[in-house]
Amino acid sequence: MDKFDLVLSSDEKAVYALRSIYKNYGYEQYRMSKFEEYDLYAKNKDFLVSESVITFTDTDGKLMALKPDVTLSIIKNNKDVKDDVKKVYYNEHVYRVSKGTRSFKEIMQVGLECLGKVDEYLITEVLLLAKKSLGVISNQNVLDVSHLGIVKGVLNYLGISKKGCDKIFECLKEKNREGVVLVCASEGLDQEKINIAEKLVTVYGAPEKVIPELEKLNLSEEIGSAIDSLKRVIGALKTFGVNENINIDFSVVSDLNYYNGFIFKGFVSGIPTAVLSGGEYDNLMVKMGRKDKAIGFAVYLDGLDKLSAPSNELDVDVAIEYNDASLNEVCALVNKLVAGGEKVIAKSKLPATVTYKKLITLKKGE
Amino acid sequence: MKNYLNVALPKGRLGEKVYYMFEKAGFPCPAIKENNRKLIFENPEVEVRYFWVKPSDVAIYVERGAADVGVAGKDILLEYSPDVYELLDLKIGKCDMAVAAKADFKDDRSRTLNVATKFTNIAKSYYAAQGRDIDIIHLNGSIEIAPILGLSDVIVDIVETGTTLKENNLIVVEKFQPISARLIANKANFKFKSEQIEKIRRSLFEQTENI
């Protein structure tokens, strides 16, 4: 066991492990300031996980914000690289509102972004790294993959209103089959189209089971080319040795104004929410005046303590209550015990809350 | 190690009905029928664990992963928007979310409408869709007396038979949202227990077809 294993918390260990994986695949660490101009977030509010942002006025009068997100800063601070691709990873604190307490929380986020010429190899590599990242957190993990080209293609085929599409999006997120049927019926769709919409909600599972079902739909070229891309990337993942616990799931949906193509979420057993989220966000790049394509993901490490039971270890091996003993005597004893590999605490009076294997009480002259 | 499926049931008659549906689906737990004050019951044979919780708390247990699945009213799902899967309409516990008022109520749109309700978010979004200026008075119970005592102009509440409203001289102004019990699941736990959850969903679906 590494000597730091005993000292580092589970999220700190995960950060080091993730950084090392990303480095192995040619990603460079990206560091950034804690603050950004608020304007960046005001223009892209819907892209943020939580809308609330901590703001303050800088010395020059500019309205600044503590970063609620990292991706926007990376896009803003990098230029188009055209035929090249910029591959970066980060580990940064972000500041978001916690749903439970409804107050701001500092969250350690690790993630990576590819900006530039994003091709199917890079998409495969990012999915591979997403899966490996989940493996760092727990062996029991699942990566759910969706393709917005298929979702958008089906919605286009159904020919429903913008309001109807928004409602179907909500129902997809909830796997709410009845909800989808109700929306379709209120849009006046026939039974054949309702069945197709229902399919999008109910189809779920391993690619080898789901993809043939999707292929049967054969609705449009748009959907066909998205399915082909899905097939190629999933097939390529197998070359990397990844073919288990990857599911196709269209309940993974994201705002079409920002995202396109592949999107995905990662789950581990024991944490009740997604611990990883990512996808292609070419539409966000366009919104920010960029020509490059982009894909990336973030790993949320704030829930990792749920995976281990609260520690009931003793605080120290030896507790020393030194009362009025001489300074040299106390120092010599602490030095001897620590050098012998013991965990030690020394206080003139020990509080009752300290737990220890052995207690040494020192007194003047003893 | 046992891989228990944790089920949060709403305390009360609806929960009992739901339990029998789960039992029919192949997840029996005879201990639950014993007349005692226990709240958690297990059946190791079929690896299921049931627990009784306050109906409005079911969604919290499921969202936070303490329960893999549960049964909650659509009213609770609309009010608190928990991040859960809504897998099935069980077609039981049917009622409506409605606006009710005194029989002589007439909406004067030139003034702010005072709305008393337990369902603040549902009331807000219902009136926001109409562009109606309202003031919300959040109450936790006995909503029906608010218009009678002049505390509010209308109430937004669940109406089943309408008897309570009638007895308090109130009338339904509009029923705007049908409510029924829904099978919900935690999003992460669904991934790891999808076979068991799908089995339940399928069986409950077949049972609801006959309702």
XYZ file of C-alpha atoms in Angstrom:
577
model
C 0.000 0.000 0.000
C 1.309 3.460 -0.870
C 2.077 5.487 2.246
C -0.253 8.253 0.992
C -3.196 5.841 0.720
C -3.778 6.206 4.445
C -3.725 9.986 4.311
C -5.557 10.883 1.112
C -9.342 11.044 1.000
C -11.185 9.002 -1.635
C -11.743 12.029 -3.890
C -8.088 13.096 -3.647
C -6.976 9.581 -4.627
C -9.430 9.627 -7.541
C -8.050 12.971 -8.763
C -4.497 11.573 -8.959
C -5.621 8.362 -10.652
C -7.739 10.223 -13.216
C -4.979 12.714 -14.012
C -2.567 9.884 -14.665
C -5.011 8.132 -17.030
C -5.667 11.312 -19.026
C -1.920 12.042 -19.306
C -1.345 8.562 -20.748
C -3.653 9.432 -23.632
C -1.891 12.696 -24.461
C -4.026 15.192 -22.574
C -2.325 18.250 -21.083
C -3.293 19.751 -17.793
C -5.203 23.001 -18.146
C -5.093 25.491 -15.281
C -7.324 28.494 -15.026
C -8.250 31.351 -12.766
C -10.868 30.838 -10.060
C -12.827 33.778 -11.469
C -14.444 34.636 -14.779
C -16.422 37.649 -15.944
C -20.061 37.041 -15.077
C -21.077 37.941 -18.623
C -19.778 34.554 -19.875
C -22.319 32.718 -17.720
C -25.147 35.218 -18.229
C -24.984 34.504 -21.986
C -25.011 30.719 -21.531
C -27.220 30.221 -18.481
C -28.984 27.139 -19.837
C -25.635 25.389 -20.289
C -24.932 25.543 -16.557
C -25.926 22.721 -14.226
C -27.338 25.235 -11.741
C -28.292 28.751 -12.775
C -27.161 30.537 -9.619
C -23.664 31.988 -9.691
C -21.633 33.654 -6.910
C -20.749 37.129 -8.154
C -18.660 40.007 -6.867
C -17.405 43.325 -8.199
C -13.695 43.379 -9.027
C -11.446 46.353 -8.193
C -11.959 47.743 -11.714
C -15.757 47.600 -11.390
C -16.226 44.478 -13.526
C -18.818 41.981 -12.358
C -16.968 38.722 -11.759
C -18.093 35.217 -10.831
C -16.628 32.219 -9.049
C -16.559 29.531 -11.737
C -19.731 27.393 -11.745
C -18.397 25.559 -14.816
C -15.066 24.819 -16.475
C -15.985 24.044 -20.103
C -17.081 27.621 -20.911
C -13.762 29.004 -19.632
C -11.762 26.519 -21.720
C -13.702 27.440 -24.870
C -13.372 31.164 -24.162
C -9.655 31.028 -23.476
C -8.650 28.940 -26.506
C -8.605 29.752 -30.210
C -9.731 27.539 -33.097
C -7.076 24.999 -34.061
C -8.770 23.922 -37.343
C -7.177 20.624 -38.503
C -5.457 20.002 -35.193
C -7.065 19.075 -31.898
C -6.398 20.472 -28.448
C -6.699 17.826 -25.745
C -6.798 19.107 -22.177
C -7.761 17.835 -18.747
C -8.423 19.781 -15.584
C -9.136 19.398 -11.921
C -10.780 22.501 -10.572
C -13.191 23.609 -7.912
C -16.556 24.825 -9.155
C -19.236 26.595 -7.134
C -22.809 25.448 -7.507
C -26.057 25.373 -5.575
C -26.619 22.073 -3.838
C -30.154 20.748 -4.360
C -30.432 19.497 -0.791
C -29.326 22.542 1.175
C -30.144 25.123 -1.520
C -26.888 26.856 -0.674
C -23.605 27.169 -2.573
C -21.150 24.336 -2.400
C -17.548 23.978 -3.532
C -17.271 20.880 -5.720
C -14.089 19.259 -6.982
C -14.535 18.521 -10.664
C -12.173 16.613 -12.906
C -12.705 16.395 -16.616
C -11.338 16.635 -20.089
C -12.116 18.459 -23.309
C -11.121 17.927 -26.944
C -11.454 20.989 -29.155
C -10.688 21.083 -32.870
C -11.062 18.380 -35.468
C -13.108 15.885 -33.466
C -13.420 12.670 -35.468
C -14.745 9.214 -34.567
C -11.393 8.146 -33.151
C -11.496 11.006 -30.661
C -15.130 10.291 -29.786
C -14.154 6.662 -29.127
C -11.156 7.763 -27.056
C -13.292 10.121 -24.951
C -15.872 7.362 -24.319
C -13.042 4.994 -23.405
C -11.643 7.524 -20.935
C -15.125 8.109 -19.519
C -15.439 4.368 -18.907
C -11.942 4.191 -17.399
C -12.772 7.163 -15.161
C -15.802 5.292 -13.819
C -13.539 2.297 -13.195
C -11.328 4.474 -10.975
C -14.335 5.220 -8.768
C -15.850 1.724 -8.671
C -15.698 -1.599 -10.500
C -19.472 -1.649 -10.544
C -20.172 1.035 -13.091
C -22.318 1.684 -16.151
C -21.834 4.159 -18.973
C -25.108 5.141 -20.643
C -24.652 6.428 -24.175
C -27.170 8.261 -26.310
C -26.986 9.969 -29.697
C -28.831 13.231 -30.148
C -28.808 12.680 -33.922
C -31.198 9.772 -33.357
C -33.394 11.665 -30.871
C -33.539 14.749 -33.095
C -34.135 12.573 -36.176
C -37.103 10.851 -34.535
C -38.569 14.190 -33.384
C -38.192 15.584 -36.915
C -39.875 12.469 -38.332
C -42.772 12.852 -35.894
C -43.209 16.455 -37.047
C -44.410 17.838 -33.727
C -44.412 21.399 -32.418
C -41.485 22.940 -30.499
C -43.575 22.826 -27.318
C -44.353 19.141 -27.951
C -40.644 18.407 -28.508
C -39.771 20.073 -25.184
C -42.370 17.953 -23.401
C -41.119 14.760 -25.076
C -37.600 15.677 -23.967
C -38.810 15.917 -20.364
C -40.616 12.571 -20.643
C -37.533 10.919 -22.170
C -35.454 12.045 -19.171
C -38.010 10.386 -16.876
C -38.480 7.244 -18.999
C -42.114 8.296 -18.859
C -43.786 6.217 -21.567
C -47.324 7.311 -20.759
C -46.210 10.941 -20.833
C -44.771 10.534 -24.346
C -47.972 8.851 -25.559
C -50.069 11.701 -24.129
C -47.928 14.366 -25.823
C -48.055 12.511 -29.156
C -51.819 12.084 -28.886
C -52.282 15.779 -28.098
C -50.219 16.559 -31.226
C -52.622 14.437 -33.272
C -50.081 11.751 -34.274
C -51.228 8.412 -35.661
C -50.597 5.094 -33.862
C -47.561 4.215 -36.002
C -45.809 7.442 -35.002
C -46.852 7.059 -31.360
C -45.266 3.581 -31.360
C -42.010 5.044 -32.692
C -41.956 7.722 -29.985
C -42.690 5.062 -27.353
C -39.791 2.992 -28.688
C -37.376 5.809 -27.922
C -38.421 5.677 -24.245
C -38.516 1.926 -23.786
C -35.473 0.790 -25.753
C -32.589 0.388 -23.304
C -29.653 -1.888 -22.756
C -26.596 -3.425 -24.367
C -25.740 -2.074 -27.857
C -25.987 -5.529 -29.461
C -29.604 -5.690 -28.317
C -30.594 -2.061 -28.913
C -28.874 -1.213 -32.203
C -30.710 -3.889 -34.278
C -33.998 -2.581 -32.829
C -33.052 0.950 -33.859
C -32.069 -0.205 -37.325
C -35.524 -1.685 -37.833
C -36.986 1.822 -37.520
C -35.385 2.828 -40.853
C -37.058 6.258 -40.743
C -34.676 8.730 -42.334
C -31.119 9.202 -43.598
C -30.431 11.477 -40.631
C -31.278 8.686 -38.174
C -29.534 6.027 -40.285
C -26.234 7.915 -40.332
C -26.417 8.517 -36.540
C -27.022 4.790 -35.947
C -24.082 3.916 -38.234
C -21.822 6.259 -36.284
C -23.036 4.749 -33.003
C -22.264 1.279 -34.353
C -18.760 2.217 -35.487
C -17.828 3.877 -32.207
C -19.248 1.100 -30.029
C -17.420 -1.424 -32.259
C -14.169 0.527 -31.891
C -14.551 0.555 -28.112
C -14.434 -3.231 -28.250
C -10.975 -2.931 -29.870
C -9.950 -1.112 -26.704
C -11.322 -4.060 -24.753
C -14.390 -2.184 -23.530
C -17.557 -4.106 -24.248
C -19.299 -4.540 -20.929
C -21.554 -2.248 -18.961
C -22.050 0.187 -21.790
C -25.722 0.734 -22.478
C -27.660 2.687 -25.053
C -30.188 4.846 -23.216
C -32.146 7.740 -24.696
C -33.116 9.014 -21.252
C -29.699 10.685 -21.446
C -30.690 13.893 -23.227
C -29.189 17.366 -23.200
C -30.175 20.782 -24.482
C -30.075 20.707 -28.304
C -29.023 24.370 -28.308
C -25.644 23.296 -26.949
C -25.189 19.597 -27.578
C -25.243 17.338 -30.658
C -24.191 13.796 -31.510
C -22.899 11.550 -28.732
C -23.885 12.319 -25.156
C -23.357 10.115 -22.133
C -23.685 9.743 -18.378
C -21.832 7.485 -15.982
C -23.134 5.799 -12.861
C -21.498 3.740 -10.130
C -23.258 1.452 -7.701
C -23.731 3.169 -4.341
C -23.998 6.785 -5.548
C -27.601 7.750 -6.333
C -26.852 10.275 -9.092
C -24.702 10.360 -12.216
C -21.017 10.834 -11.375
C -19.968 11.600 -14.934
C -21.611 13.580 -17.680
C -20.450 14.622 -21.111
C -20.952 14.788 -24.838
C -20.317 16.584 -28.091
C -21.093 20.295 -27.881
C -20.507 21.719 -31.349
C -23.611 23.876 -31.013
C -22.181 25.631 -27.951
C -18.982 26.272 -29.931
C -21.044 27.909 -32.710
C -22.881 30.039 -30.122
C -19.512 31.219 -28.837
C -18.363 32.142 -32.350
C -16.102 29.152 -32.834
C -15.663 26.865 -35.851
C -14.006 23.945 -34.048
C -15.931 20.895 -32.944
C -15.753 19.747 -29.339
C -16.386 16.862 -26.980
C -15.645 16.410 -23.296
C -16.881 15.219 -19.951
C -16.757 16.057 -16.267
C -16.456 13.712 -13.302
C -18.168 14.899 -10.117
C -16.240 13.791 -7.087
C -18.440 15.295 -4.364
C -20.466 12.108 -3.848
C -17.540 9.711 -3.444
C -17.723 9.569 0.344
C -21.057 7.731 -0.073
C -19.076 4.701 -1.253
C -17.373 4.099 2.080
C -18.862 3.708 5.541
C -18.004 6.424 8.086
C -14.599 5.672 9.630
C -14.614 4.275 13.150
C -10.845 4.110 13.365
C -9.135 5.428 16.491
C -7.796 8.983 16.167
C -4.233 8.035 17.167
C -2.115 5.153 18.397
C -0.752 7.027 21.393
C -2.269 9.984 23.230
C 0.067 11.940 25.512
C -1.324 14.161 28.240
C 1.729 16.124 29.363
C 0.259 18.390 32.095
C 3.221 20.356 33.536
C 5.978 18.012 32.281
C 9.088 19.684 30.847
C 9.150 20.768 27.201
C 12.195 18.643 26.383
C 10.666 15.560 27.946
C 7.464 15.912 25.854
C 9.428 16.566 22.633
C 11.676 13.584 23.212
C 8.737 11.250 23.780
C 6.798 12.494 20.733
C 9.932 12.207 18.601
C 10.614 8.651 19.739
C 7.017 7.466 19.125
C 6.644 9.102 15.685
C 10.031 7.717 14.610
C 8.758 4.294 15.658
C 5.822 4.634 13.237
C 3.141 5.520 15.786
C 0.425 8.103 15.195
C 0.633 10.490 18.147
C -1.238 13.391 19.685
C 0.188 15.427 22.582
C -1.840 17.941 24.562
C -1.493 19.383 28.041
C -5.057 18.228 28.782
C -6.672 15.657 26.524
C -10.271 16.288 25.518
C -12.617 13.364 26.226
C -13.414 13.060 22.495
C -9.910 11.824 21.506
C -9.757 8.064 20.900
C -6.454 6.157 21.240
C -4.907 2.717 21.721
C -2.583 3.815 24.502
C -2.550 6.788 26.879
C 0.633 8.218 28.412
C 0.244 10.787 31.185
C 3.332 12.864 31.970
C 3.848 14.907 35.132
C 6.647 17.202 36.246
C 9.534 15.274 37.731
C 8.092 11.824 37.025
C -24.198 -11.167 -0.798
C -27.929 -10.541 -1.181
C -28.925 -7.948 -3.727
C -32.103 -6.644 -2.147
C -34.530 -4.533 -4.091
C -35.546 -1.683 -1.776
C -39.118 -0.511 -2.179
C -40.556 2.617 -0.528
C -44.309 2.276 -0.059
C -46.588 5.164 0.922
C -48.155 4.545 4.347
C -51.902 4.108 4.189
C -54.567 2.428 2.107
C -52.908 3.253 -1.217
C -49.636 1.707 -0.030
C -51.423 -1.491 1.020
C -53.031 -1.732 -2.419
C -49.653 -1.189 -4.037
C -48.048 -3.882 -1.871
C -50.560 -6.449 -3.164
C -49.667 -5.433 -6.720
C -45.976 -6.035 -5.942
C -46.852 -9.347 -4.319
C -48.660 -10.383 -7.489
C -45.599 -9.327 -9.468
C -43.558 -11.998 -7.664
C -42.169 -9.980 -4.765
C -44.124 -11.194 -1.714
C -43.147 -10.354 1.857
C -45.595 -12.083 4.246
C -44.149 -10.287 7.315
C -45.633 -7.015 6.086
C -49.137 -8.316 6.768
C -48.449 -8.818 10.482
C -50.216 -6.290 12.629
C -47.336 -4.432 14.281
C -45.564 -1.095 14.239
C -42.503 -2.194 12.298
C -41.628 -0.030 9.316
C -39.123 -2.257 7.476
C -39.863 -5.769 6.183
C -37.649 -8.175 4.291
C -38.085 -11.364 2.358
C -34.617 -12.875 1.778
C -36.061 -15.554 -0.539
C -37.034 -13.086 -3.231
C -34.509 -10.453 -2.093
C -36.974 -7.665 -1.488
C -37.129 -5.107 1.314
C -40.214 -2.939 1.804
C -40.490 0.119 3.989
C -43.412 2.329 4.872
C -42.771 6.063 4.594
C -44.900 9.203 4.587
C -46.413 9.453 1.065
C -44.801 12.844 0.427
C -41.372 11.424 1.386
C -41.365 8.472 -1.050
C -39.800 10.544 -3.829
C -37.025 11.726 -1.484
C -36.115 8.151 -0.494
C -36.006 7.163 -4.161
C -34.143 10.253 -5.399
C -31.474 9.804 -2.721
C -31.120 6.102 -3.518
C -32.270 4.736 -0.121
C -35.059 3.082 -2.105
C -34.536 1.656 -5.594
C -38.199 2.049 -6.488
C -41.249 3.537 -4.854
C -44.786 4.647 -5.479
C -45.574 8.351 -5.331
C -48.499 10.518 -6.405
C -48.123 12.601 -9.551
C -48.893 15.643 -7.348
C -45.671 15.075 -5.383
C -43.658 14.543 -8.568
C -44.985 17.772 -10.071
C -44.477 19.758 -6.873
C -40.929 18.676 -6.021
C -39.588 17.611 -9.459
C -37.363 14.877 -8.014
C -34.669 13.594 -10.392
C -36.137 10.082 -10.794
C -37.504 7.839 -13.525
C -41.290 7.773 -13.769
C -41.763 4.254 -15.078
C -45.473 3.625 -14.923
C -48.877 5.148 -14.238
C -50.445 2.656 -11.816
C -53.920 4.093 -12.497
C -54.827 3.944 -8.810
C -55.199 6.718 -6.244
C -56.849 8.742 -8.968
C -57.877 12.338 -8.250
C -57.397 15.814 -9.731
C -55.442 18.924 -8.938
C -58.063 21.642 -8.954
C -58.823 25.269 -8.215
C -61.718 25.672 -5.771
C -63.445 28.712 -4.312
C -66.600 29.890 -2.567
C -69.708 29.400 -4.700
C -70.018 33.153 -5.379
C -66.361 33.565 -6.427
C -65.726 35.692 -9.491
C -62.155 36.238 -10.679
C -61.404 39.984 -10.759
C -58.310 40.151 -12.974
C -57.677 43.788 -12.011
C -56.392 42.620 -8.635
C -53.868 40.077 -7.391
C -55.416 36.671 -6.781
C -54.690 35.192 -3.351
C -54.123 31.448 -3.632
C -53.873 29.169 -0.605
C -52.208 25.823 -1.261
C -49.907 23.065 -0.108
C -48.685 22.796 -3.706
C -46.830 26.082 -4.176
C -44.906 25.131 -7.320
C -47.883 23.547 -9.071
C -50.045 26.619 -8.319
C -47.283 28.984 -9.475
C -46.790 27.264 -12.815
C -50.546 26.881 -13.416
C -51.163 30.631 -12.987
C -47.877 31.621 -14.703
C -49.100 29.812 -17.836
C -52.133 32.127 -17.771
C -50.104 35.238 -16.995
C -52.216 35.724 -13.854
C -50.734 37.818 -11.043
C -51.041 35.836 -7.817
C -49.926 35.798 -4.225
C -49.302 32.355 -2.733
C -50.258 31.527 0.830
C -48.520 28.277 1.724
C -50.547 26.140 4.140
C -49.880 22.638 5.405
C -53.453 21.459 5.978
C -57.152 22.422 6.276
C -56.732 24.383 3.050
C -60.519 24.447 2.551
C -61.115 26.979 5.297
C -58.820 29.617 3.752
C -61.443 31.126 1.374
C -64.165 30.894 4.047
C -62.121 32.934 6.508
C -61.072 35.400 3.789
C -57.441 34.279 3.934
C -57.474 33.563 0.199
C -59.693 33.975 -2.880
C -59.149 30.426 -4.101
C -57.363 27.241 -3.133
C -55.332 24.853 -5.277
C -55.651 21.360 -3.888
C -56.333 17.718 -4.632
C -59.970 16.831 -5.233
C -61.079 13.234 -5.132
C -64.846 13.072 -4.656
C -65.450 16.719 -3.834
C -67.226 15.868 -0.559
C -64.870 17.900 1.650
C -65.286 20.905 -0.631
C -69.088 20.579 -0.603
C -69.194 20.271 3.169
C -67.225 23.503 3.391
C -69.433 25.287 0.835
C -66.748 25.394 -1.839
C -67.043 24.547 -5.525
C -64.507 23.331 -8.081
C -63.612 26.189 -10.434
C -61.348 24.065 -12.646
C -59.766 20.639 -12.580
C -56.462 21.129 -14.404
C -54.243 18.128 -13.742
C -55.221 14.474 -13.387
C -53.301 12.784 -10.573
C -52.594 9.101 -9.964
C -49.949 6.908 -8.332
C -46.726 6.388 -10.283
C -43.978 3.788 -10.094
C -40.720 5.711 -9.752
C -37.096 4.522 -9.719
C -33.744 5.941 -8.732
C -31.785 6.742 -11.896
C -28.487 5.207 -10.774
C -29.912 2.161 -9.008
C -32.023 1.402 -12.093
C -28.785 0.676 -13.984
C -27.697 -1.969 -11.511
C -31.067 -3.594 -10.816
C -32.731 -3.083 -14.181
C -33.780 -6.733 -14.528
C -35.688 -6.776 -11.213
C -37.173 -3.328 -11.828
C -38.197 -4.204 -15.389
C -39.841 -7.408 -14.111
C -41.906 -5.385 -11.650
C -42.747 -2.721 -14.203
C -43.955 -5.307 -16.712
C -46.121 -7.109 -14.187
C -47.585 -3.900 -12.770
C -48.292 -2.750 -16.325
C -50.252 -5.932 -17.014
C -52.152 -5.466 -13.757
C -52.996 -1.833 -14.566
C -54.347 -2.890 -17.962
C -57.153 -4.601 -16.063
C -57.983 -1.567 -13.910
